[in-house]
mmCIF file of C-alpha atoms and ligand atoms in Angstrom:
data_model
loop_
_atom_site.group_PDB
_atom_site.id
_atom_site.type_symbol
_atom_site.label_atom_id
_atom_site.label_comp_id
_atom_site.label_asym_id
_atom_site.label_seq_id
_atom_site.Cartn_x
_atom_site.Cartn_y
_atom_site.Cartn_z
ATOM 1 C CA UNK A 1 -18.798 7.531 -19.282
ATOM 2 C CA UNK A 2 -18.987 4.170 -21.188
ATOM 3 C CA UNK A 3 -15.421 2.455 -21.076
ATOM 4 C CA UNK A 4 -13.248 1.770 -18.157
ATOM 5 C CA UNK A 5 -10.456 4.940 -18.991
ATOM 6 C CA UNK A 6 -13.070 7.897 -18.564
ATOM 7 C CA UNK A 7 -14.551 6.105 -15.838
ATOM 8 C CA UNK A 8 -10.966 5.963 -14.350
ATOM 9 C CA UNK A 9 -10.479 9.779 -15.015
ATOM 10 C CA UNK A 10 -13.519 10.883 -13.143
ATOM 11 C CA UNK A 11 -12.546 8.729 -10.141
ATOM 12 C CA UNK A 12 -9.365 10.513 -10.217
ATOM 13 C CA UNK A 13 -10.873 13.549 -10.755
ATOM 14 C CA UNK A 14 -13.167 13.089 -7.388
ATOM 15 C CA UNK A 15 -10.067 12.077 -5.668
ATOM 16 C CA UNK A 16 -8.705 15.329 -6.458
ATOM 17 C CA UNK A 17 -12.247 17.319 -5.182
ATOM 18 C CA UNK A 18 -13.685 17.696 -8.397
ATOM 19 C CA UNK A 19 -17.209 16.477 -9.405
ATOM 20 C CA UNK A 20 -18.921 13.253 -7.795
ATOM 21 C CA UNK A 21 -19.149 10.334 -10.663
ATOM 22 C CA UNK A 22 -22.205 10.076 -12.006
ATOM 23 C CA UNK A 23 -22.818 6.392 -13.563
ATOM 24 C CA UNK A 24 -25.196 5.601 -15.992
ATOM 25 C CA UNK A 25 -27.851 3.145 -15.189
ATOM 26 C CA UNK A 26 -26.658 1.717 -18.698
ATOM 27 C CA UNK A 27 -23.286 1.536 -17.951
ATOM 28 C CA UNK A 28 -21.491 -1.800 -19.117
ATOM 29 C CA UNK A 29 -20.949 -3.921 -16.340
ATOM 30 C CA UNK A 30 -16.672 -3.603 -16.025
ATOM 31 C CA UNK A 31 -17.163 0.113 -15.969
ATOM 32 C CA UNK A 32 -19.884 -0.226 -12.915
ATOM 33 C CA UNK A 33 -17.512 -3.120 -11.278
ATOM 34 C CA UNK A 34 -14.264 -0.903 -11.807
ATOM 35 C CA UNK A 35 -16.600 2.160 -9.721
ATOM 36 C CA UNK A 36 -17.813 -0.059 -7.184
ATOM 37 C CA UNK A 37 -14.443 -0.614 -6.584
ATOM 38 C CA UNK A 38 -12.939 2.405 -6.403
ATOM 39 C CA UNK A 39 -15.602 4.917 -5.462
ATOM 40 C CA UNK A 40 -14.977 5.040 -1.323
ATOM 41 C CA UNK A 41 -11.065 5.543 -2.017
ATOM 42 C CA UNK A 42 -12.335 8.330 -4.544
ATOM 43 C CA UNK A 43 -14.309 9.391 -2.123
ATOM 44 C CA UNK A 44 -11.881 9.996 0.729
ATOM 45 C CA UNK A 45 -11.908 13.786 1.308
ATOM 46 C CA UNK A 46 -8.760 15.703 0.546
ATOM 47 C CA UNK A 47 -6.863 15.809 4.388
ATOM 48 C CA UNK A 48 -8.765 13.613 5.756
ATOM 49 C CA UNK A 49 -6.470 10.601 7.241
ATOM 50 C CA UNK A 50 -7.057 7.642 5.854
ATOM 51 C CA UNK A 51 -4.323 4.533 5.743
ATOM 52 C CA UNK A 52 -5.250 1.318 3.469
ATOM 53 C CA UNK A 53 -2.657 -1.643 2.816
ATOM 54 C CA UNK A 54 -2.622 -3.927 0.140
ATOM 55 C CA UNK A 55 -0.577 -7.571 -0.256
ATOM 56 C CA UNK A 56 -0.803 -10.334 -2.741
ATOM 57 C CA UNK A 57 -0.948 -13.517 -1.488
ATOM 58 C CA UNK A 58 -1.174 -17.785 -2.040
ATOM 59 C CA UNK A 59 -3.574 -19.489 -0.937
ATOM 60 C CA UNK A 60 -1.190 -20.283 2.059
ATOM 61 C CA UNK A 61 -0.824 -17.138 2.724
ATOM 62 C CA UNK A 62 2.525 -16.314 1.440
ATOM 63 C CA UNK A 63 3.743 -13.174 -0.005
ATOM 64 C CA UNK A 64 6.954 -14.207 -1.503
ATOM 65 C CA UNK A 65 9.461 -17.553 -1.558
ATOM 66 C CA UNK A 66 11.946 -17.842 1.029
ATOM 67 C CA UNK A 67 14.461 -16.247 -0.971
ATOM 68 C CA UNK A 68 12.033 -12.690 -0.815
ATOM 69 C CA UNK A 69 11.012 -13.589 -4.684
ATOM 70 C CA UNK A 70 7.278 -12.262 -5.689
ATOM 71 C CA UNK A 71 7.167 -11.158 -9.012
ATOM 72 C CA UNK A 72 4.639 -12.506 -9.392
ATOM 73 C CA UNK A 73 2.216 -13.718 -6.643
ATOM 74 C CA UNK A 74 -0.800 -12.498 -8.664
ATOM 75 C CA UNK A 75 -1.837 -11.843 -11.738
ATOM 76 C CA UNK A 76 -1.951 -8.560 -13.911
ATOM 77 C CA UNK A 77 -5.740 -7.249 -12.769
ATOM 78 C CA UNK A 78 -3.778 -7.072 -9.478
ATOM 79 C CA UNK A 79 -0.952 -5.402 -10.699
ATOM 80 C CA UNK A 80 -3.559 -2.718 -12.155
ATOM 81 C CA UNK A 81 -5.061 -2.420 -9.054
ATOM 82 C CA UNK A 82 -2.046 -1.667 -7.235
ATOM 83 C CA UNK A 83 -1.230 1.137 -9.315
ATOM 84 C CA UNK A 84 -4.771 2.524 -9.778
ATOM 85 C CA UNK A 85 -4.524 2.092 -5.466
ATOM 86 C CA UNK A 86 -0.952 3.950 -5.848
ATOM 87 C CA UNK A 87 -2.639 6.767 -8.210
ATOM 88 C CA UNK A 88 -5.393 7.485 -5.711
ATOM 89 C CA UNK A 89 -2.928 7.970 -2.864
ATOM 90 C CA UNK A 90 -0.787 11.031 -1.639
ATOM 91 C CA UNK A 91 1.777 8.668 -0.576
ATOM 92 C CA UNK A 92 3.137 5.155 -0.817
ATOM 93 C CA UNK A 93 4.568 3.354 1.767
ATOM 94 C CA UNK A 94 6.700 -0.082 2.023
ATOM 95 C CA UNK A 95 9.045 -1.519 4.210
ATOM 96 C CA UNK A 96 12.800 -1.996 3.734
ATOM 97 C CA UNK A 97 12.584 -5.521 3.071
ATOM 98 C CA UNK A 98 10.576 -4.615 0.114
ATOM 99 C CA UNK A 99 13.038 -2.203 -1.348
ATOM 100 C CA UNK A 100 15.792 -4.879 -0.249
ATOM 101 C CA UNK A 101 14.599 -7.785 -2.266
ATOM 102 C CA UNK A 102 12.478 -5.954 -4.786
ATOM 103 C CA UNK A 103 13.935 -2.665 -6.052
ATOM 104 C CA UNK A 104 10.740 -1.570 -6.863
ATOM 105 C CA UNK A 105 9.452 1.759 -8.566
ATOM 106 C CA UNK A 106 6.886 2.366 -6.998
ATOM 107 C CA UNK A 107 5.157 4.574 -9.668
ATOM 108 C CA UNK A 108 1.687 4.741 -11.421
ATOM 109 C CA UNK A 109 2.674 3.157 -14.773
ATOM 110 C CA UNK A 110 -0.129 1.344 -15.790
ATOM 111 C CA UNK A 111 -3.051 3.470 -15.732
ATOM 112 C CA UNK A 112 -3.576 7.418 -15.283
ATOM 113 C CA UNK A 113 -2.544 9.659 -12.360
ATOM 114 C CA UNK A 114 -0.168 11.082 -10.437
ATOM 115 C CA UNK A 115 3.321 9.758 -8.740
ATOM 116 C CA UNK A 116 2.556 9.858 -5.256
ATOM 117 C CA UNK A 117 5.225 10.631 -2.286
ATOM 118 C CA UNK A 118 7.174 7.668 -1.913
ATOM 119 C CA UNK A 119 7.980 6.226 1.733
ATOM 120 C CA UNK A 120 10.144 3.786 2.967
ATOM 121 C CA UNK A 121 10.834 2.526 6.335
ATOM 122 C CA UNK A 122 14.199 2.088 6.909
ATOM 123 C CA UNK A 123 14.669 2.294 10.785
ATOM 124 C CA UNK A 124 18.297 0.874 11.197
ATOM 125 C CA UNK A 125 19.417 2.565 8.038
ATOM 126 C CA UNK A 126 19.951 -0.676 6.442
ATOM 127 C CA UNK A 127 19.379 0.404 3.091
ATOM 128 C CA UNK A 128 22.067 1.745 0.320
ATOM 129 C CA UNK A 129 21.600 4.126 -1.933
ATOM 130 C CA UNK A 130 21.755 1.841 -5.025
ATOM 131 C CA UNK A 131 18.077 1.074 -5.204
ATOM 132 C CA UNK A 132 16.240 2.657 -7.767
ATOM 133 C CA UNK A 133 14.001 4.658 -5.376
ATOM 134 C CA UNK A 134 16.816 6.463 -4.152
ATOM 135 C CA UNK A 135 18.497 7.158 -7.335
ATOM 136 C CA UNK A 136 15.721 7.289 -10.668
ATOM 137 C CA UNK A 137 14.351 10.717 -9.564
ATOM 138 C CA UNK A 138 10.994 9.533 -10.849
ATOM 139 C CA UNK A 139 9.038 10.990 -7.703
ATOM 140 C CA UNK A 140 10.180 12.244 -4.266
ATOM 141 C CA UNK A 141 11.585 9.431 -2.061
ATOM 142 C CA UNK A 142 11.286 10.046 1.576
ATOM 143 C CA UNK A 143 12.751 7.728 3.863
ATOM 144 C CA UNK A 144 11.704 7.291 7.363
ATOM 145 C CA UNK A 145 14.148 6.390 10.030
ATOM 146 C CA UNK A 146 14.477 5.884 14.261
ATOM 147 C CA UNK A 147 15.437 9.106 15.448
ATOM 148 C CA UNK A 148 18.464 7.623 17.007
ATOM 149 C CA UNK A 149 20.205 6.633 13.472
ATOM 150 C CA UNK A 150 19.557 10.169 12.085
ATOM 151 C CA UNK A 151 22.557 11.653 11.026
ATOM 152 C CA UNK A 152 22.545 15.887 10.489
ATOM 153 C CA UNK A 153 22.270 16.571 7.146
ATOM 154 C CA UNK A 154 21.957 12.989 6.287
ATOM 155 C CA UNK A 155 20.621 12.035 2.868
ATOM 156 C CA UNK A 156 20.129 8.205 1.201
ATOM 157 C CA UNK A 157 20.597 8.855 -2.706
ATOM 158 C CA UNK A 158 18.351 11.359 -3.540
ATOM 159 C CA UNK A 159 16.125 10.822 -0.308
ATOM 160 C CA UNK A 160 15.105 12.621 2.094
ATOM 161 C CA UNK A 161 15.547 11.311 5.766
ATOM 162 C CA UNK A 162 13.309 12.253 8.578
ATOM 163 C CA UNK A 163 14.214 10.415 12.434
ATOM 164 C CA UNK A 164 10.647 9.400 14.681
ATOM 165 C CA UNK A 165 11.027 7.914 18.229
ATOM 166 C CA UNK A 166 11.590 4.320 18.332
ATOM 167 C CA UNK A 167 9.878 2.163 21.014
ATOM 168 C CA UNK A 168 9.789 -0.912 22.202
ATOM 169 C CA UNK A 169 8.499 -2.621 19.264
ATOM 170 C CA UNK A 170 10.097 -0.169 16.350
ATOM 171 C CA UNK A 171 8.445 3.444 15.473
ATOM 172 C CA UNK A 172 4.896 3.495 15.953
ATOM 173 C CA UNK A 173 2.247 3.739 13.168
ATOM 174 C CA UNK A 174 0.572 6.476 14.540
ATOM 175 C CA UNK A 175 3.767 8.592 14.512
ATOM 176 C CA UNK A 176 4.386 7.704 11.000
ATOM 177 C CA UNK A 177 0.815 9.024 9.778
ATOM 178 C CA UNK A 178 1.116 11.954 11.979
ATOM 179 C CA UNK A 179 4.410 12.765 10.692
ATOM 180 C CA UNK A 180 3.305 12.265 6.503
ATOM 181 C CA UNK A 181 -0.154 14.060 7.437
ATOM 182 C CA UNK A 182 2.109 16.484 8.563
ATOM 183 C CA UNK A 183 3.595 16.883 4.948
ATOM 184 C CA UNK A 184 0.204 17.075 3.159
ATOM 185 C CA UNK A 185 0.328 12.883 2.733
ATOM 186 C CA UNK A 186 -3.108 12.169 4.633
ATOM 187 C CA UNK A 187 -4.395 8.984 2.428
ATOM 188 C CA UNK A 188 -1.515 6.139 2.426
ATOM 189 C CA UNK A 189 -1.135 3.044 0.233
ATOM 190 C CA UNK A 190 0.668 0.939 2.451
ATOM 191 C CA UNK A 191 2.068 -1.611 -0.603
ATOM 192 C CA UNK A 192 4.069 -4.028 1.964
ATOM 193 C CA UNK A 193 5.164 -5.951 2.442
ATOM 194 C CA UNK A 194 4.383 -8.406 5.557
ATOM 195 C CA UNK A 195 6.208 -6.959 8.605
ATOM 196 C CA UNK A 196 5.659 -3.546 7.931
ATOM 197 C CA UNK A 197 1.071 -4.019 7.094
ATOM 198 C CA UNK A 198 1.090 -6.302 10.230
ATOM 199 C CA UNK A 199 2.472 -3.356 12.472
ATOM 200 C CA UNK A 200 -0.019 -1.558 11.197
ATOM 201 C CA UNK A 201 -2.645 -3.948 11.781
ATOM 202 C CA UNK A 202 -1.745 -4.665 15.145
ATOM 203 C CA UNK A 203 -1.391 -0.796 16.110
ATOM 204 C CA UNK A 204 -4.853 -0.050 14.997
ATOM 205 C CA UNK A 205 -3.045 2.211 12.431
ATOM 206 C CA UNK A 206 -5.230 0.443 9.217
ATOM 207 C CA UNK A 207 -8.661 2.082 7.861
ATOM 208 C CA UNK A 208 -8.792 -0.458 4.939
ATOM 209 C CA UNK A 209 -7.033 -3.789 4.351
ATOM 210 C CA UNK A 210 -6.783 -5.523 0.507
ATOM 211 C CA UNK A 211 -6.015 -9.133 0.773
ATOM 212 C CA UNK A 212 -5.408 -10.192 -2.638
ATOM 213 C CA UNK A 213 -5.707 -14.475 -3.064
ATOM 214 C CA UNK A 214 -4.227 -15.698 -5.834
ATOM 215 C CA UNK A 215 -4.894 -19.875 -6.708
ATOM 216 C CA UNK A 216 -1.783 -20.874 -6.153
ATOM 217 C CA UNK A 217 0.528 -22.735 -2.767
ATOM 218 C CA UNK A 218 3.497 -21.884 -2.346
ATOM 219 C CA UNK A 219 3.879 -24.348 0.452
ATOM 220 C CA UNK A 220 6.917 -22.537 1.797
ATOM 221 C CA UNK A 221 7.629 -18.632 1.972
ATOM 222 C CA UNK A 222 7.504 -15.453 3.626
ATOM 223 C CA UNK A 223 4.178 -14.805 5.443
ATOM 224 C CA UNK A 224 1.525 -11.887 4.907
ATOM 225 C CA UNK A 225 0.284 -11.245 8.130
ATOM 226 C CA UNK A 226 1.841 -12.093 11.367
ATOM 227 C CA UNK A 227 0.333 -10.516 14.301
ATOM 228 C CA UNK A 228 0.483 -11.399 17.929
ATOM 229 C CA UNK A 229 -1.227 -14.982 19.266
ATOM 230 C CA UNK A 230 -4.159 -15.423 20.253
ATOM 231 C CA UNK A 231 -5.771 -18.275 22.741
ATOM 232 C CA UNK A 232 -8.851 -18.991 19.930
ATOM 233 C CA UNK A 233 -10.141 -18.139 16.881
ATOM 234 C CA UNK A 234 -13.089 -16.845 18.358
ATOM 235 C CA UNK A 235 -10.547 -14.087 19.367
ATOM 236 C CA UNK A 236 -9.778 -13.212 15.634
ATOM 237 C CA UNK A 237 -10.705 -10.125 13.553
ATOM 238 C CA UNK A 238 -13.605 -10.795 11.982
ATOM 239 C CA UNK A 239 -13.816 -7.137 10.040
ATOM 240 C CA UNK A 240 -16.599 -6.278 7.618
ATOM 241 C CA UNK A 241 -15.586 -7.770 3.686
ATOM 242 C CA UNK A 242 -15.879 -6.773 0.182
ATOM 243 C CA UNK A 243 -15.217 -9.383 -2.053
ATOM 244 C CA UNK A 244 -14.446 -9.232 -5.824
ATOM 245 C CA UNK A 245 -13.122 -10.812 -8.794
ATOM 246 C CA UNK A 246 -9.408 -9.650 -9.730
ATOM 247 C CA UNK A 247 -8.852 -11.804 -13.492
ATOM 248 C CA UNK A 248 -7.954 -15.387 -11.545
ATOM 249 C CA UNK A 249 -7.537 -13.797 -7.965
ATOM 250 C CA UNK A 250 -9.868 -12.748 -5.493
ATOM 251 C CA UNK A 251 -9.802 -9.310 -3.627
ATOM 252 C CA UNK A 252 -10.974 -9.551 0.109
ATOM 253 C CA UNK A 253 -10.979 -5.811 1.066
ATOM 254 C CA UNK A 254 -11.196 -5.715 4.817
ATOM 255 C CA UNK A 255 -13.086 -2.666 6.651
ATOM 256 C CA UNK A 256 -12.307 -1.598 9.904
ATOM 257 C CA UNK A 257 -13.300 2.269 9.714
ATOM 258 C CA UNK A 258 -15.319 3.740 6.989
HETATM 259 N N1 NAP B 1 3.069 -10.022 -2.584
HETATM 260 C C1 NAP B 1 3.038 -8.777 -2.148
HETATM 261 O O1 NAP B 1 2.001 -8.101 -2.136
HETATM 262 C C2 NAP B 1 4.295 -8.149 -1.648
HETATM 263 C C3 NAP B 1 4.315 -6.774 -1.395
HETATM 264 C C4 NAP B 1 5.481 -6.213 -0.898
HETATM 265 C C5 NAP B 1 6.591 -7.022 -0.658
HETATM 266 N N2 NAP B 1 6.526 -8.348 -0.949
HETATM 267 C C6 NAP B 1 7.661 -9.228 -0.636
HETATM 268 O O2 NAP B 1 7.750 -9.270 0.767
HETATM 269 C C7 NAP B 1 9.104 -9.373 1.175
HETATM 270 C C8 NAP B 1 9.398 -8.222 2.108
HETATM 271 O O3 NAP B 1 8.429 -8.201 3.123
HETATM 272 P P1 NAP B 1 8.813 -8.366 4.622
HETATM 273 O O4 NAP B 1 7.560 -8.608 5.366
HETATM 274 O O5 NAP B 1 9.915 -9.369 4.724
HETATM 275 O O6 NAP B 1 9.475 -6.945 4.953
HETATM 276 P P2 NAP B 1 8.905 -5.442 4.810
HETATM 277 O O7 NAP B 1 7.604 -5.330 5.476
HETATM 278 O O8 NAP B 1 9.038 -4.991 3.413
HETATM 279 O O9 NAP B 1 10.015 -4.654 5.626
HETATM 280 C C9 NAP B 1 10.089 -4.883 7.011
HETATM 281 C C10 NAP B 1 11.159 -3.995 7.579
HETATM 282 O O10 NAP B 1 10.787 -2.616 7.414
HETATM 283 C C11 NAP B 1 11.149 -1.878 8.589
HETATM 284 N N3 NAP B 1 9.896 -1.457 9.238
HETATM 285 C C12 NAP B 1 8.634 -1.519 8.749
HETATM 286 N N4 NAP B 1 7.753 -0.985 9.599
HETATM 287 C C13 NAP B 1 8.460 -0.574 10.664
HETATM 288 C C14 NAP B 1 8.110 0.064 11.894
HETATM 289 N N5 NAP B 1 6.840 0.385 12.202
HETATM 290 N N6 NAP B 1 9.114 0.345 12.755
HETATM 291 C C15 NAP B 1 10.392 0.029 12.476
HETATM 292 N N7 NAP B 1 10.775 -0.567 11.339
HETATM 293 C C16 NAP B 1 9.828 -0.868 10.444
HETATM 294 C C17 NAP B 1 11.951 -2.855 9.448
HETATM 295 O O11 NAP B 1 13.263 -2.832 8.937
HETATM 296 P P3 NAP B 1 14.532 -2.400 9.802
HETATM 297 O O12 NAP B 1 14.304 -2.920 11.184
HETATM 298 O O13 NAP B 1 15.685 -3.018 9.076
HETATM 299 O O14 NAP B 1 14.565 -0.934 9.723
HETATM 300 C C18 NAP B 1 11.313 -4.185 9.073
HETATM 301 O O15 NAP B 1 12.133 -5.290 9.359
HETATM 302 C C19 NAP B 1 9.932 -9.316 -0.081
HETATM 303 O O16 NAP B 1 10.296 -10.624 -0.410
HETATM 304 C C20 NAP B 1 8.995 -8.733 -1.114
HETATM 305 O O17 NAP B 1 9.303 -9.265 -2.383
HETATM 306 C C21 NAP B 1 5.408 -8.929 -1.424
#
């Protein structure tokens, strides 16, 4: 296992229960970087529940202009990582704002696996069926909506529908793992975008949190995290980091559970 693609293949193939990764002590250094990276997320055992989110980011801390524009924050090592993150998941979820101003696939194009599930969070039923997730038939789209908009027999495109409580604040993270564990989707990418990873965040609901920092301000924009204020930053989430290169960004992976 000498270049990054087998190295790649045998993380996948952990991932899917299959032999642990054995690296060689001479192993080139973006092949022992690329398993460093990846090697817990291989290592999540199959049905265990496990929830990380990823966003791109400025420097500022925004994920996108005003307008919802992000393609693209960062660069194309992020990108990879995204889909290797997509690849090593049993489902992907993002929020409807993401579909809304995006239209994104939401398929592992760039490097070898699987199509996971793909979620989206549509509560009020905002969404049409024109966006490609709804319509390409690339992988299984399921769409997850308050209970109180459900519809019976009620489809979007090609979509499944599925209604969870609302409360006070929207449906609660907890319900939306428990109802995709429920399915056989224990280990979710959570790809965005802000709203939907901060309501994670604040619930608890995250095992793993990827900040990637690109070098760039925005100055204006729509915000990564927002989560409820606090009196000081000695009140802040200070979670355990991994850092690492990404081409020109940096990845801060947060860890609040191992
Ligand atoms: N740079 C990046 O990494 C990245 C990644 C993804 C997206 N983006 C960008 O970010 C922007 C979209 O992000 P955003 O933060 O505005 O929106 P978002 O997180 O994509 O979607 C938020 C919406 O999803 C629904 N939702 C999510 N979680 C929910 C919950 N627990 N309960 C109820 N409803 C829930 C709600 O919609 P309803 O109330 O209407 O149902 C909520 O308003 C776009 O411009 C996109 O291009 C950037």
């Amino acid at each position: 296992m000498r270049d990054e693609a087998s190295a790649w293949k045998g993380l996948l193939e952990m991932r899917r229960g299959g032999r642990a990764l054995a690296l060689p002590a001479d192993a080139p250094a973006a092949v022992a970087a690329l398993v460093a990276l990846y090697l817990p997320y291989a290592q999540v055992p199959r049905g265990r529940s496990f929830a990380v989110a990823h966003l791109g980011q400025s420097l500022d801390g925004r994920i996108a202009t005003t307008a919802g524009a992000s393609r693209w924050v960062t660069g194309e090592a992020d990108l990879l990582h995204t889909h290797r993150m997509r690849a090593l998941a049993d489902a992907i979820v993002v929020g409807a704002g993401t579909v809304r101003h995006d239209d994104p696939q939401l398929t592992v194009r760039r490097c070898a696996g699987n199509h996971p599930l793909r979620v989206v969070i549509d509560s009020e039923r905002g969404l049409s069926s024109e966006h490609g997730v709804f319509r390409d038939g690339a992988a299984p789209t399921l769409v997850i909506a308050a209970a109180d908009r459900l519809r019976p027999g009620d489809r979007l495109g090609d979509a499944e529908i599925i209604g969870l409580p609302r409360q006070s604040d929207g449906i609660a993270p907890a319900m939306i793992r428990e109802a995709l564990a429920a399915r056989g989707c224990h280990f979710l990418f959570i790809e965005g975008g802000g709203i939907t990873i901060s309501r994670f965040l604040s619930a608890g609901a995250l095992d793993r949190l990827q900040l990637t920092v690109a070098p760039i301000i925005l100055g204006s924009g729509r915000p990564s995290l927002t989560l409820p204020e606090i009196a000081a930053p000695a009140q802040g989430m200070r979670p355990r980091l991994r850092q690492m290169p990404l081409g020109d960004d940096t990845l801060y992976e947060c860890i609040f559970r191992d």
